[in-house]
Amino acid sequence: MKKYLMKGNEAIAEAAIQAGCRFYFGYPITPSTEIIEYMARKMQQVGGTFLQAESEIAAIYMVFGASGSGKRVMTASSSTGISLKQEGLSFLAANELPAVIVNIMRTGPGLGGLGATQADYFQATKGGGHGDYRLIVLAPNSVQEMTDLIMDGFDLADIYRNPVMILADGILGQMMEPVIFKEPEKIEIDKSWATTGANGRKRNIITSYNLHNEAGEEKALYLEQKYKGIKEQEQRWEEYHMEDAEYVFVAYGTSARIVKGAVDQLRKEGNKVGLIRPITLWPFPEKAFIPLLNRIKGYMVVEMSAGQMVEDVKLNVNGAAPVAFYSRQGGITPQPEEIIEKFNNSYHKGGEQ
Amino acid sequence: MATLKDFRGDQPTWCPGCGHFSVMSSLQKAAVDLGIEPHEMGVISGIGCSGKISEYTRAYGFHTLHGRALPVAQGAALGNKDVKIIASGGDGDGYGIGIGHFIHAVRRNIDITYLVMDNHIYGLTKGQTSPTSSQGFISKTSPKGSSEQPIQPLETALVNGISFLAQGFSGNIKQLNELVKAAIQHKGFALVNVFSPCVTFNKVNTYDFYKENLIDIGAIEGYDVNNRGKVIEKIRETNGLLTGILYQEEKATFEELTPEFPEASIAKQNLHLDVNVLKAIEKQFQ
């Protein structure tokens, strides 16, 4: 297979097109703008529709409309733009419309800046919009994995009729790495729910409006069951040096790449450390922690936020061992030596976790 | 008396030749000419290259989010009517996601000035089609030419009842300064739309383009600045390529029409929130 050297954002756009995405609605925002520019160039060549909307809000509802047709659709933005889309994400989830939404995170809150960050974990995994709903959230840590997860993301969106978010940051979006586009899997998906013109069949209705509480509860329970199924089936994570690990790092995306360096160094110094890298942030890879609970002496979460995923790690460790935390924020990435120092302080020198 | 130097804020990072420099100096000079001190002016900007104006001007300022300059500016103006509020932004934010706020601000007629640096392109994200880009405009998001018709901000403002409308050009800073001054002095919502060329990304709507195509209303015989219908007609006839005060009328403001609108600035009112008042309230519930 041919190998390309590509920017993360461009690889995302190309992977989407190869996965059969034929609608793209977006709005420029740094550091994700290359996605909309790539789509502007390529979408027409493959017979799809590209549109630059007047706002992120318009774009997410164009996604809503196009998704109703049953065809594959995507939008992308960066943090502040993703905030604008939250109402639409709640509606997509409630109406069970498949779509892929890319968030190339920049710093917040408020206007923030352009640096790399992981501060949108809560927004992505806990629901930034209203109501009980879930997005499937995939967190790549390389350009190659971004393309793979975009393709998988379209499949997951179709299989579960649920919006899927790709959560990455400005470093992953802007950096160039070699990438191979895998042949998209040909999966059979039933799209008989799509609103394609009811001539000759029962009409399809896409709605989330419910004024009767009993029917409302029925819908809520149905969605709850669906999310439970996703949780059971789709947890993904990578393990790095976990076979004999006594201490475990937990990090995703860009931080996980840096933590790998710290793990290598700590191992050279004789520490039995490993890494669990969640790939699905929702569903959180709870299964990864179950076999560890009796043997791990301590955990350490590294994030580029004030501490968001660490809450999920603590929930799953459930007091079985201490959970230390290290972070850099506001666009600064943590350095391996800082991580090592914090680890040694926490677990060898009796310092604060 | 404040001088121009007093209004200079952070070092601008706009490209050399950017039209926004003229807009900012026109604003700062207007303030000096009108005897406004830095602490008597608030510059509320949106997002885009234009949004930087609130950081480069030394006055009260707030760099808001994309398209949100007008709601913040209206809130600030209602909160403290003793501070002259200047909302500012670009075509991308003000006439894109901000267009809804714009129409409502026009019809509400709160006493603020709105400066739009209209360069027909997104500059800060490095060159994409904007809401005022012409049909057929080629950019990174319309490589084969834009399919969409541009927004008509002047007509939109007029049909929604604007009380002061002006249009300037960054290449004519003397006139621009006069327009901004008149807008600040106008009682009610005043829009100054400024053709402010982006020298880096827009190779169509350039200084030369405007120098060749703009018509000053002073040169139009019988132009009636108070006749809304005729002004709209003229704008359509000239494809909006006019400069000057295009429309002006005396009109009651939101503040004047709101029953019992406080005379003193709300920000300066004593709200009497002392401990004794709170204790008296507490007593009512005992």
PDB file of N, CA and C in Angstrom, chain B residues 15 25 48 60 74 78 89 98 100 107 123 185 202 211 230 255 274:
ATOM      1  N   CYS B  15      -0.634  42.850   9.157  1.00  0.00           N
ATOM      2  CA  CYS B  15       0.366  42.880   8.091  1.00  0.00           C
ATOM      3  C   CYS B  15       0.634  44.337   7.683  1.00  0.00           C
ATOM      4  N   SER B  25      -6.639  54.179  13.441  1.00  0.00           N
ATOM      5  CA  SER B  25      -6.218  55.574  13.680  1.00  0.00           C
ATOM      6  C   SER B  25      -7.382  56.537  13.526  1.00  0.00           C
ATOM      7  N   GLY B  48     -11.346  37.775  14.574  1.00  0.00           N
ATOM      8  CA  GLY B  48     -10.841  37.975  13.225  1.00  0.00           C
ATOM      9  C   GLY B  48      -9.656  38.912  13.392  1.00  0.00           C
ATOM     10  N   TYR B  60     -11.123  51.250  27.624  1.00  0.00           N
ATOM     11  CA  TYR B  60     -11.736  50.011  28.098  1.00  0.00           C
ATOM     12  C   TYR B  60     -11.923  49.129  26.880  1.00  0.00           C
ATOM     13  N   GLN B  74     -23.907  46.096  23.516  1.00  0.00           N
ATOM     14  CA  GLN B  74     -25.210  46.613  23.957  1.00  0.00           C
ATOM     15  C   GLN B  74     -25.359  46.492  25.470  1.00  0.00           C
ATOM     16  N   LEU B  78     -25.740  49.670  28.043  1.00  0.00           N
ATOM     17  CA  LEU B  78     -26.862  49.805  28.965  1.00  0.00           C
ATOM     18  C   LEU B  78     -26.367  49.849  30.410  1.00  0.00           C
ATOM     19  N   GLY B  89     -15.583  44.902  14.421  1.00  0.00           N
ATOM     20  CA  GLY B  89     -15.348  43.538  13.971  1.00  0.00           C
ATOM     21  C   GLY B  89     -15.155  43.521  12.478  1.00  0.00           C
ATOM     22  N   GLY B  98     -22.700  36.642  13.242  1.00  0.00           N
ATOM     23  CA  GLY B  98     -23.207  37.799  13.965  1.00  0.00           C
ATOM     24  C   GLY B  98     -24.363  38.512  13.289  1.00  0.00           C
ATOM     25  N   GLY B 100     -27.472  37.908  12.858  1.00  0.00           N
ATOM     26  CA  GLY B 100     -28.713  37.969  13.640  1.00  0.00           C
ATOM     27  C   GLY B 100     -28.633  39.058  14.691  1.00  0.00           C
ATOM     28  N   ARG B 107     -32.439  47.362  14.803  1.00  0.00           N
ATOM     29  CA  ARG B 107     -33.841  47.714  15.086  1.00  0.00           C
ATOM     30  C   ARG B 107     -34.030  48.199  16.516  1.00  0.00           C
ATOM     31  N   GLY B 123      -9.151  36.690   6.999  1.00  0.00           N
ATOM     32  CA  GLY B 123      -7.707  36.879   6.995  1.00  0.00           C
ATOM     33  C   GLY B 123      -7.011  36.072   8.077  1.00  0.00           C
ATOM     34  N   GLN B 185     -20.947  60.748  17.397  1.00  0.00           N
ATOM     35  CA  GLN B 185     -21.814  61.841  17.851  1.00  0.00           C
ATOM     36  C   GLN B 185     -23.295  61.538  17.645  1.00  0.00           C
ATOM     37  N   ASN B 202      -6.480  38.895  -0.124  1.00  0.00           N
ATOM     38  CA  ASN B 202      -7.497  39.275  -1.109  1.00  0.00           C
ATOM     39  C   ASN B 202      -6.857  40.092  -2.228  1.00  0.00           C
ATOM     40  N   LYS B 211     -10.096  52.488  -5.227  1.00  0.00           N
ATOM     41  CA  LYS B 211      -9.789  53.826  -5.743  1.00  0.00           C
ATOM     42  C   LYS B 211     -10.467  54.042  -7.094  1.00  0.00           C
ATOM     43  N   LYS B 230     -34.754  56.100  -1.401  1.00  0.00           N
ATOM     44  CA  LYS B 230     -33.851  56.543  -2.466  1.00  0.00           C
ATOM     45  C   LYS B 230     -32.413  56.091  -2.192  1.00  0.00           C
ATOM     46  N   GLU B 255     -33.072  53.461  24.801  1.00  0.00           N
ATOM     47  CA  GLU B 255     -33.031  54.037  26.146  1.00  0.00           C
ATOM     48  C   GLU B 255     -34.170  55.035  26.337  1.00  0.00           C
ATOM     49  N   ASP B 274     -26.157  47.079  51.644  1.00  0.00           N
ATOM     50  CA  ASP B 274     -25.371  46.976  52.871  1.00  0.00           C
ATOM     51  C   ASP B 274     -25.997  45.936  53.804  1.00  0.00           C
TER      52      ASP B 274
END
